[in-house]
Each structure stands twice: as structure tokens, then as C-alpha cells.
Coordinates of C-alpha atoms in Angstrom, one line a residue:
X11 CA -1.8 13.4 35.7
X12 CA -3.7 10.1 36.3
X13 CA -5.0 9.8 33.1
X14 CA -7.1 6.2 34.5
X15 CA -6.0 4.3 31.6
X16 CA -8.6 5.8 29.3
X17 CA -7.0 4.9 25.9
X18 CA -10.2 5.1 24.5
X19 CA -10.4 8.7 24.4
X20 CA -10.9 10.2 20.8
X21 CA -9.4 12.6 19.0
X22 CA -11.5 14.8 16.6
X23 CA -10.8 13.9 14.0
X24 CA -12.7 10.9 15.3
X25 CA -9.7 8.7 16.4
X26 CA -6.8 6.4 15.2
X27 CA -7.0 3.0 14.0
X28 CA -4.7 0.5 14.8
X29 CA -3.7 -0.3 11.2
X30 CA -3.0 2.8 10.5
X31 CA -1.0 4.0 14.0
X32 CA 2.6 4.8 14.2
X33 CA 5.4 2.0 14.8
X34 CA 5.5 0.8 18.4
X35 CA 1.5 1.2 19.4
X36 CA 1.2 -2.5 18.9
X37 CA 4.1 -3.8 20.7
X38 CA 3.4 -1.4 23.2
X39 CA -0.3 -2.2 23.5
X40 CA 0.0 -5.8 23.6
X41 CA 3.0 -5.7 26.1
X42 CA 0.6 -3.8 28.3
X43 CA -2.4 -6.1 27.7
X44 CA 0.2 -9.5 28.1
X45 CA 1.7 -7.6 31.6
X46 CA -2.3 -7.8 32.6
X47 CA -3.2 -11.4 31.9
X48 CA 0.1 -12.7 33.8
X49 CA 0.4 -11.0 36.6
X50 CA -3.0 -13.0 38.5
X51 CA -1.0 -16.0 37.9
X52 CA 2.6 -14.3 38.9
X53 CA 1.5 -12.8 42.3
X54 CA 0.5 -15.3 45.2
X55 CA -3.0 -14.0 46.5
X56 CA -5.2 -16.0 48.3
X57 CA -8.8 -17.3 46.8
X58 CA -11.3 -14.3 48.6
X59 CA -13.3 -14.7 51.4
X60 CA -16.6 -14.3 51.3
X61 CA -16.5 -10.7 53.3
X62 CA -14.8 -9.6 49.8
X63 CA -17.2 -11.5 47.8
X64 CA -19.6 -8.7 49.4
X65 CA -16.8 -6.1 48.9
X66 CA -16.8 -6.8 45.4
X67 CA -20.5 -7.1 45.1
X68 CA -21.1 -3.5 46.9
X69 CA -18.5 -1.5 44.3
X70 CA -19.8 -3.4 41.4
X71 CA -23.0 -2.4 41.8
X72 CA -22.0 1.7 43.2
X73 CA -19.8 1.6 40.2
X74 CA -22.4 0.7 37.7
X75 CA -25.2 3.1 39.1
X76 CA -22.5 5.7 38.9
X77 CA -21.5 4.6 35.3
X78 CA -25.9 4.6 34.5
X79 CA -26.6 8.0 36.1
X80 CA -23.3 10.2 34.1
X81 CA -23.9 8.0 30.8
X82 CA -24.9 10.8 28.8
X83 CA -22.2 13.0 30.6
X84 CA -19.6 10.5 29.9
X85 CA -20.4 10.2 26.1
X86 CA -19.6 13.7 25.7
X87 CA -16.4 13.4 27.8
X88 CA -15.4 11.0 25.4
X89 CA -16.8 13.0 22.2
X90 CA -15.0 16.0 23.3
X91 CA -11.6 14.7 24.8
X92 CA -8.1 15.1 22.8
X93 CA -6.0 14.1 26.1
X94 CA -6.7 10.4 27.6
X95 CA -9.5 11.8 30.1
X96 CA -10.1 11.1 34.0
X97 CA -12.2 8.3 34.7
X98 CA -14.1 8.1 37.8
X99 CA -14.0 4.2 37.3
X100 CA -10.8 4.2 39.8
X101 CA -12.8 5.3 42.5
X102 CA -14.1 1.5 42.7
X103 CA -10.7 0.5 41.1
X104 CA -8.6 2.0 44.2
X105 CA -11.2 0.9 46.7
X106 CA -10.9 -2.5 45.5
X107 CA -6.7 -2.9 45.6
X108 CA -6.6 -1.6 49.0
X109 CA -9.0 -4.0 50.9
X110 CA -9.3 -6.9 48.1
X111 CA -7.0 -9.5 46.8
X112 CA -5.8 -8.2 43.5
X113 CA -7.2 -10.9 41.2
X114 CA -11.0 -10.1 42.5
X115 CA -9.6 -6.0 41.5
X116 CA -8.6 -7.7 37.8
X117 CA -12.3 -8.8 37.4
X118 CA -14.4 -6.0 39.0
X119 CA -12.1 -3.5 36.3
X120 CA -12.5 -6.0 33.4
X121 CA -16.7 -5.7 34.4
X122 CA -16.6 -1.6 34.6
X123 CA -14.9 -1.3 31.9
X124 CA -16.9 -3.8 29.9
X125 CA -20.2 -1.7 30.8
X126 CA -18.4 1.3 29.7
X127 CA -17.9 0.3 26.5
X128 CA -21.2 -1.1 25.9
X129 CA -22.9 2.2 27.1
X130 CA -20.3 4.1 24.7
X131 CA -19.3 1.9 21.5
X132 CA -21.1 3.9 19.0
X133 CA -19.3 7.4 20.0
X134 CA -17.3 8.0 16.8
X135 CA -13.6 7.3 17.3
X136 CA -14.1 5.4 20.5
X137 CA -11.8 1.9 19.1
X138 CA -11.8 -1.2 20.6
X139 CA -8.5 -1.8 21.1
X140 CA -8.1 1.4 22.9
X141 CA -10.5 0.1 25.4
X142 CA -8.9 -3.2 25.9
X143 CA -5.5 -1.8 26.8
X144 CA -7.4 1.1 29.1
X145 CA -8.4 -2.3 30.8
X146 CA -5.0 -4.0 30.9
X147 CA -3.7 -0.4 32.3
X148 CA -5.9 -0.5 35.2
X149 CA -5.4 -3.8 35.9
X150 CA -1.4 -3.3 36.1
X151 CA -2.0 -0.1 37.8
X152 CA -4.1 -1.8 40.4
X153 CA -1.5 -4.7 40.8
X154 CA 1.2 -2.0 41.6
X155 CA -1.1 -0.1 44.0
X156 CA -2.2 -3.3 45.7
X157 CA 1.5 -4.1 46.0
X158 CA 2.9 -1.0 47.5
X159 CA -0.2 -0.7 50.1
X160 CA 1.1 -5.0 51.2
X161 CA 4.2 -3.4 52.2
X162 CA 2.7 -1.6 54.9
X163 CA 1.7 -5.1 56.6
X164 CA -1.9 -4.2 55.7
X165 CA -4.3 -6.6 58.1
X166 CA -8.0 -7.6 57.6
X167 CA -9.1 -3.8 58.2
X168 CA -8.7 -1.4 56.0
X169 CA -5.1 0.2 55.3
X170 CA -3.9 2.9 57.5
X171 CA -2.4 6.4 55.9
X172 CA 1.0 5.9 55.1
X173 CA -0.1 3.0 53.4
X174 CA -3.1 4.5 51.5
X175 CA -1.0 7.4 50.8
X176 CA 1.7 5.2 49.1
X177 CA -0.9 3.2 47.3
X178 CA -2.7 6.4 46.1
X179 CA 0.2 8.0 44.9
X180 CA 1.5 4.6 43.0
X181 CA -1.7 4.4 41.4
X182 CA -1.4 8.1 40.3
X183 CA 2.3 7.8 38.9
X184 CA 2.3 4.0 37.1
X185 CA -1.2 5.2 35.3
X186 CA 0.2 8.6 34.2
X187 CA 3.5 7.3 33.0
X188 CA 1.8 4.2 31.2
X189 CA -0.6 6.7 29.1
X190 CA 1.5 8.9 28.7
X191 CA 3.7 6.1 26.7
X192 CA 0.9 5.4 24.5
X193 CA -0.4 8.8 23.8
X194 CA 3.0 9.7 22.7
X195 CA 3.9 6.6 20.9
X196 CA 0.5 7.6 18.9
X197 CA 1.7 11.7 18.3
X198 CA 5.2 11.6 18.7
X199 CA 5.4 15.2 17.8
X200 CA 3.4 16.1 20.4
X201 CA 5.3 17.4 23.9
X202 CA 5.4 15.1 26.6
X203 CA 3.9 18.1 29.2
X204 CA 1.1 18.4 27.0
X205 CA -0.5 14.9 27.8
X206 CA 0.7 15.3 31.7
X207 CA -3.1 16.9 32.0
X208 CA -3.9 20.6 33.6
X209 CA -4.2 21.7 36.9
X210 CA -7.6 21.7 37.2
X211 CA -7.3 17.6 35.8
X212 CA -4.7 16.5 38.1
X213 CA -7.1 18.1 41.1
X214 CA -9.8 16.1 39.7
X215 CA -7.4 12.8 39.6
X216 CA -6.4 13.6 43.3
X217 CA -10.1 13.9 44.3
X218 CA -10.8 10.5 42.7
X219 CA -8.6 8.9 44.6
X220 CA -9.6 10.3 47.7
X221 CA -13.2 9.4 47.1
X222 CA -11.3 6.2 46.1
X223 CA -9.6 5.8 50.1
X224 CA -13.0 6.5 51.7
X225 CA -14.8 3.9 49.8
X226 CA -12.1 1.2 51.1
X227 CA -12.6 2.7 54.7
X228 CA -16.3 2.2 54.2
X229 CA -16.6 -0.9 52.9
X230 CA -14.1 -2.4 56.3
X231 CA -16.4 -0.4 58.6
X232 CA -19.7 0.5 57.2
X233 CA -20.2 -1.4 53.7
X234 CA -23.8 -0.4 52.6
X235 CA -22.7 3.4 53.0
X236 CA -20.5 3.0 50.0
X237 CA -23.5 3.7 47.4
X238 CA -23.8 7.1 49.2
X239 CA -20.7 8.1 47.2
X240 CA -22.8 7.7 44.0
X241 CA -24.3 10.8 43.8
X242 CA -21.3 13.5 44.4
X243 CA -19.7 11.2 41.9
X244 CA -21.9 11.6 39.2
X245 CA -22.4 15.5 40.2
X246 CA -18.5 15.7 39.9
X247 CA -18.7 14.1 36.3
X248 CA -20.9 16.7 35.2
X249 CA -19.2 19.4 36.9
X250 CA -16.1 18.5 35.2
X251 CA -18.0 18.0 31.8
X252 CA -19.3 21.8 32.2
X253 CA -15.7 23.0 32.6
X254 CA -15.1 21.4 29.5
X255 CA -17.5 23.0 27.7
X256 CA -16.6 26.5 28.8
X257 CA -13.0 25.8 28.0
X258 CA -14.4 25.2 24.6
X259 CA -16.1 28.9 24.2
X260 CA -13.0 30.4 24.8
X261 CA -10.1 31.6 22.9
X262 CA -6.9 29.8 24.1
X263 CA -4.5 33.2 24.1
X264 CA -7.0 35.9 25.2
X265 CA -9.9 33.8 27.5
X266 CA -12.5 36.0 25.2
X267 CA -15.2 34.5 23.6
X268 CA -14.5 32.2 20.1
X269 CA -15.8 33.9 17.2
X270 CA -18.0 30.9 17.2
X271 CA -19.5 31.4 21.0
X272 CA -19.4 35.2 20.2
X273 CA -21.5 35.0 16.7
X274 CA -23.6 32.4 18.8
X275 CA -24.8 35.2 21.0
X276 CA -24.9 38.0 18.3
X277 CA -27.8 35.8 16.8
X278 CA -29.5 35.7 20.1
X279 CA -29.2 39.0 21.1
X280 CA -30.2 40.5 17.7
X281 CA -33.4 38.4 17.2
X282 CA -34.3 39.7 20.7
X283 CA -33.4 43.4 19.5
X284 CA -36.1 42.8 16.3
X285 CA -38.9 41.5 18.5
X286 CA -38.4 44.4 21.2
X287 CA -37.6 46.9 18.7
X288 CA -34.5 48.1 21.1
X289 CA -31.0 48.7 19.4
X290 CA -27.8 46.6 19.6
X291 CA -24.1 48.1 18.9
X292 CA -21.3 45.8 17.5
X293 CA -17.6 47.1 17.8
X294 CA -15.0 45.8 15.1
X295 CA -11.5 46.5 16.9
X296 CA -8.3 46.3 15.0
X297 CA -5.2 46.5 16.4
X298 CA -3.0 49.2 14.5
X299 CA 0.8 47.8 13.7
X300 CA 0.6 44.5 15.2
X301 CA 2.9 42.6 12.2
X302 CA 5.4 45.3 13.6
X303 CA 5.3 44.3 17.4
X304 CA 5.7 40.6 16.4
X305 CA 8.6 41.3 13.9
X306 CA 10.3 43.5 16.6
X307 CA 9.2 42.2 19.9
X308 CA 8.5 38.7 19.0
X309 CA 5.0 36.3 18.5
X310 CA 5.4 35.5 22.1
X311 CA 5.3 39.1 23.5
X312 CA 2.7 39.7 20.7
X313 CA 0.8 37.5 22.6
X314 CA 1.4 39.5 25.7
X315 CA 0.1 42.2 23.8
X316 CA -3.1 40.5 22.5
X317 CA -3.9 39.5 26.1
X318 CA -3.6 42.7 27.7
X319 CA -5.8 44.3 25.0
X320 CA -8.3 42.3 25.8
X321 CA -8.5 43.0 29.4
X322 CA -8.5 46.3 28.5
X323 CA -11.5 45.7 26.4
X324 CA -13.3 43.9 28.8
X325 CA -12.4 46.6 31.5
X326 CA -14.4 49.4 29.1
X327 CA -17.7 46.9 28.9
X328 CA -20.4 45.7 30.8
X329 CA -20.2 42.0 32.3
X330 CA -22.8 40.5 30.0
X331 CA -21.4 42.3 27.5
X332 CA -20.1 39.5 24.6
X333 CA -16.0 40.6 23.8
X334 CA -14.8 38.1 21.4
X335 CA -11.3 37.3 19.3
X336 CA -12.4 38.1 15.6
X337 CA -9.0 36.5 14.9
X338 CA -5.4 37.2 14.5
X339 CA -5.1 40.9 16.3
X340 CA -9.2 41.4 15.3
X341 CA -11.6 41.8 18.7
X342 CA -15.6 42.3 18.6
X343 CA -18.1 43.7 21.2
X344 CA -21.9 43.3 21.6
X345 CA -23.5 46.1 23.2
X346 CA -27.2 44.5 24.0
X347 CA -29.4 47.8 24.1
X348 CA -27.4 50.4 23.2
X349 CA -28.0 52.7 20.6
X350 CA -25.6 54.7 18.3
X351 CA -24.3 57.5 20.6
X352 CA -23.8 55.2 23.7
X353 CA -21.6 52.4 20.9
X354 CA -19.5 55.3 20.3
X355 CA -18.6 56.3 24.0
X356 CA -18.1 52.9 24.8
X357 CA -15.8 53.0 21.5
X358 CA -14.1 55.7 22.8
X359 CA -13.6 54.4 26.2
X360 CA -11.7 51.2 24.9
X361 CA -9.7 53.5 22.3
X362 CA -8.3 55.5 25.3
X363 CA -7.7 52.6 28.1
X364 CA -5.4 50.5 24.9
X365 CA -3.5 53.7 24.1
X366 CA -2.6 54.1 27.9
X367 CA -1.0 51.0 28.5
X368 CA 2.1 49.9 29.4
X369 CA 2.4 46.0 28.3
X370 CA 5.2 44.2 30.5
X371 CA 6.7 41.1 28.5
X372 CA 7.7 37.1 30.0
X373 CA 11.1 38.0 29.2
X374 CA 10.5 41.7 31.4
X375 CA 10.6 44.0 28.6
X376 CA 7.9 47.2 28.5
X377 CA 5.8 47.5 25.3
X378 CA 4.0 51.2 24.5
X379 CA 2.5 52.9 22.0
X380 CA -0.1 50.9 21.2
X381 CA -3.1 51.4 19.7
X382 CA -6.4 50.2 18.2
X383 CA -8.6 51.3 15.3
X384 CA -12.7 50.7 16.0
X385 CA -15.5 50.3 13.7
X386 CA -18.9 51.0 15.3
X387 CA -21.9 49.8 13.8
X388 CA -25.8 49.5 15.2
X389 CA -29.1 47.2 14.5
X390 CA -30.6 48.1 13.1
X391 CA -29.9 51.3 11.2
X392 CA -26.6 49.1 10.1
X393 CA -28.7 45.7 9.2
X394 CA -30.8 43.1 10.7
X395 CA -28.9 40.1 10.6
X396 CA -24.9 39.5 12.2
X397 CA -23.5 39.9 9.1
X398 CA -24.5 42.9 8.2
X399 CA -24.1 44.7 11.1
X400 CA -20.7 42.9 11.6
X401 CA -19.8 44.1 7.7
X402 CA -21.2 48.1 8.6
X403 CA -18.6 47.7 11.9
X404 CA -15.9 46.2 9.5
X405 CA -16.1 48.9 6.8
X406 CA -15.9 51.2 9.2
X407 CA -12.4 49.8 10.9
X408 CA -11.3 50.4 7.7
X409 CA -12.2 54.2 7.3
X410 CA -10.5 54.6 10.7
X411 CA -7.3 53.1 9.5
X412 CA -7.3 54.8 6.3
X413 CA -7.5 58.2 8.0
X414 CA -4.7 57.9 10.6
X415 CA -5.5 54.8 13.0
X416 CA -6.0 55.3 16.7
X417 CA -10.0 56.1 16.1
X418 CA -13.1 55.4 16.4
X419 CA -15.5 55.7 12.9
X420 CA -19.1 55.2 13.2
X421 CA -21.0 53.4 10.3
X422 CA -23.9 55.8 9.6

């Protein structure tokens, strides 16, 4: 994943100093930040022309309305992120190495990154230093693009595909690999595939430097179309800081609701039941034996078993429906609008789809027999607040188990 050299992405526990980080972040950070500074001086470039004077001046000033318009986007980015996050900054970043000498790339990354952090210094966790060697990353990581695309025999125009290509993919690989390094050096108990990004964040790093290759192409050709890239930029931020947030809502093993998200809506949808006067159900589902499939089967199968539960839940309920992970083998529904009688077909419904399956394990072996015990309870004969229709539901999970498991109890 091209993580874009953003060191300064937090944890949430709000981040690590450097006093306090493991052996080998210092070393490694300054050996990063001295591998910046002395590579202007290493490599021969010649002093730029004033067509990439206007280069420069066109993705400075793209890159900072960019930066302006996703501010508030990007302060959440960086609130919410636990892996180094993907920058949009090496849009301008890539543009620059491919058609500018890579000294003017140094300074137009030292000036985006220098507005970033002044737009984002008081997010908690966000540390200095961290932003310093995102800086010295990009700039090494812009030095090693610039080089691979000057092997192609680039000329005044901009580079042609097999050179881009190289370049892009360069820039992808030395940035992962250098963040990577530091992430790690920071959690060393954490596995390396875990800071390599997801799919959906290595699509994202792909389209950046695509977005990246058409800038350069613009500014050889048509230079004052470049700031037309702004805008599905910053729309691309906030699309990606959405996904985020819906990642967030969900529980990791089942993709239901958290019971956070799901009380969230409980609230809602109950304080609309007491101005209407309508009804609202709340299911409490348990699933019977479940310490016995993990001690015979394994956790990981148990989680096999906990996922295909809850698609069986959410096969028995309406789409706006709210199914949620209680926790451990514990699910809940919100029924919006539904009264007693209809909570308890719905009940049943679920009772009778988890008996009847057939849960195929990773490893390829067939788990049966299961079952679920369900507590049904209803605003507002049951309470008016969540918690006391979620305690009616709970009480009455337990009547079912106590008298056999594998049904549904209605709290009365």
C-alpha cells in the first residue's frame, strides 16, 4: 500500500511520542530525514527553467486549494486513522517528479506538507516529528520516482507509459516499504500485512497516482487545466472519509451494527415510537452452546459460525431493520413499528432459518445443530427508554434458555 509517507497519523490513544518510542524510531527517523537533505546535493539536476517555475507554481497552488476545500475531511482522517493513511498530497508530489527537476519536487513537498501541518497541528496525537519524516519520505520517494522515470530518456515533454508506469509503481513500492519500517519499528508486535493497507486503500493509492500521471500530462500540454483536478480530488477525500466511518459502525467479524451504532438507532427509533404512539419490538438473541463449538471446532470456525448467524438474521428482517452484535455470541434486532405479535413471528422466523443451517468451516469442515434462544420484548408495554426494553428482551432470553433453548419467550 502507498501509505504517502503520512507518519503523522495517530493512534487512539492519541499517538506516540518520540521519548517514549521503541529502540530504533530515532535512528530510523533521522536516517530517513538525513537521506532527504543529501540527496539535492548528491544528484546532478539542472537549476529549472522558467516553464517549471510555472509547473511548480500551477501544483502549488491546485495542491493547496485541494488541501483548503478537504481541511475539515482531512482532520478527521487524521483523528480517526490507526494505519499511516493515503494522502492525496502525491497527486502534486508524482506530477512534479515526472516533468520537474527533483530539487524543485523537494520544495513544493516541503510547502504541502508545511500547510498540512499548520491546518492540522492541534489534532490530538498528530507529533511533529512524525510530520517531519512524512516529509523526508516523500522527498526520497520522489527522488526514486524521478530516477527510474530518467531512465526512460524522458525529454522536455511529458514522460511516455512505460516510463510513467515505472515511476508510478517505484513511488508506490519505496513509500510502502519506508512506512511500513517505521510503523513497525513503532508496534513491533504488530504483523507486517496489517500495515500493508486494505484493498479498498491500495485502490485508492493506485487512483492517486493516476490522477498523479494526468496532472504531469497536463501541465506539458494544457497547464491551466490542472486546477480542474481539484474538485474530484477533494470529492474522493470525502468519499474515502465516509467509508471510514461506516467501517467504524460495524462489527469487524459479523459486518452487523456495533452495539454502539445499534443503541444509537434504538434511541432514535424509540423517541419516534413515543411521539407517534406506534410500537417498536427488540429481539435479544443468544446463541445456545457456543463455548462448546469453540472448544470443539475451534474460535476460528466459531467465527464462521457467528458470521453465518448473522446472515441468517438479517435474511429473517427488513432492510432498515437495525441487527446488531450484542457481544460475544449475543445479537439484537429493532423492529421499527411492530407490535407484539408481529416481534414474535419475526422471532420465530430467525429461530427456524439458524436451526436449518449447515455452517461450512475455512478448513472445509460442516457444522449443524445449531441453535439460538430469543428474548422478545416491545415499547412500550416493555419500557420507554433502550434499556428497559433491551432488559424486558434480556430477561426473557433467559426464560427461553432455562426451559430448553431453541425458543422464542415473549416479555409480557
Amino acid at each position: 500500500m502507498d501509505q504517502q509517507g503520512e507518519f503523522a497519523a495517530v493512534h487512539p490513544s492519541g499517538g506516540t511520542r518520540l521519548r517514549t518510542a521503541p529502540p530504533g524510531v530515532l535512528p530510523y527517523y533521522l536516517a530517513v530525514e538525513a537521506a532527504a537533505v543529501v540527496l539535492p546535493f548528491l544528484v546532478p539536476s539542472t537549476a529549472p527553467t522558467s516553464r517549471e517555475w510555472l509547473f511548480f507554481a500551477i501544483l502549488l497552488g491546485s495542491a493547496l486549494a485541494q488541501a483548503e476545500l478537504s481541511a475539515q475531511a482531512e482532520r478527521m482522517q487524521r483523528f480517526l486513522a490507526r494505519n499511516p493513511h493515503v494522502s492525496l498530497s502525491s497527486v502534486w508530489i508524482f506530477a512534479a517528479a515526472l516533468v520537474m527537476p527533483p530539487g524543485l519536487a523537494a520544495v513544493l513537498t516541503v510547502l504541502i506538507y508545511g500547510h498540512a501541518w499548520v491546518r492540522t497541528a492541534d489534532v490530538p496525537g498528530v507529533r511533529p516529528y512524525r510530520v517531519t519524516c512524512s516529509v523526508a519520505t516523500c522527498v526520497v520517494t520522489a527522488f526514486a520516482a524521478w530516477a527510474v522515470a530518467g531512465l526512460f530518456g524522458t525529454g522536455p515533454g511529458a514522460p511516455g507509459v512505460a516510463a510513467t508506469f515505472a515511476a508510478g509503481l517505484t513511488f508506490f513500492v519505496v513509500n510502502t516499504l519506508l512506512v511500513m519500517i517505521g510503523f513497525k519499528l513503532h508496534e513491533p508486535a504488530r504483523p507486517w500485512l496489517s500495515l500493508a493497507g486494505s484493498v479498498p486503500e491500495n485502490v485508492l493509492d493506485a487512483a492517486t497516482l493516476c490522477f498523479g500521471a494526468v496532472a504531469a500530462v497536463l501541465l506539458t500540454a494544457r497547464p491551466w487545466l490542472v486546477p480542474l483536478l481539484v474538485l474530484p480530488l477533494v470529492l474522493l477525500r470525502r468519499g474515502e472519509l465516509g467509508r471510514q466511518l461506516a467501517l467504524r459502525t460495524r462489527d469487524h467479524t459479523t459486518g452487523l451494527l456495533t452495539i454502539a451504532e445499534w443503541r444509537a438507532r434504538a434511541e432514535a427509533e424509540l423517541e419516534r415510537a413515543r411521539r407517534t404512539g406506534g410500537a417498536c419490538g427488540i429481539l435479544m438473541i443468544d446463541l445456545d452452546h457456543f463455548k462448546r463449538v469453540n472448544d470443539t471446532h475451534g474460535h476460528l470456525a466459531g467465527d464462521d459460525v457467528l458470521r453465518a448467524v448473522a446472515r441468517a438474521v438479517r435474511g429473517e428482517v427488513r432492510i432498515y431493520d437495525a441487527v446488531g452484535r450484542f457481544g460475544g455470541e449475543e445479537f439484537v434486532v429493532l423492529l421499527p413499528g411492530i407490535g407484539q405479535a408481529h416481534s414474535a413471528a419475526v422471532a420465530e422466523r430467525i429461530r427456524d432459518a439458524v436451526a436449518s443451517l449447515v455452517v461450512e468451516t475455512a478448513d472445509g469442515r460442516r457444522i449443524d445443530g445449531v441453535s439460538v434462544s430469543i428474548g422478545v420484548a416491545v415499547h412500550p408495554a416493555a419500557g420507554n427508554v433502550v434499556d428497559q426494553v433491551l432488559g424486558a428482551a434480556d430477561k426473557a432470553v433467559y426464560e427461553a434458555k432455562n426451559t430448553g433453548r431453541n425458543r422464542v419467550c415473549v416479555r409480557r
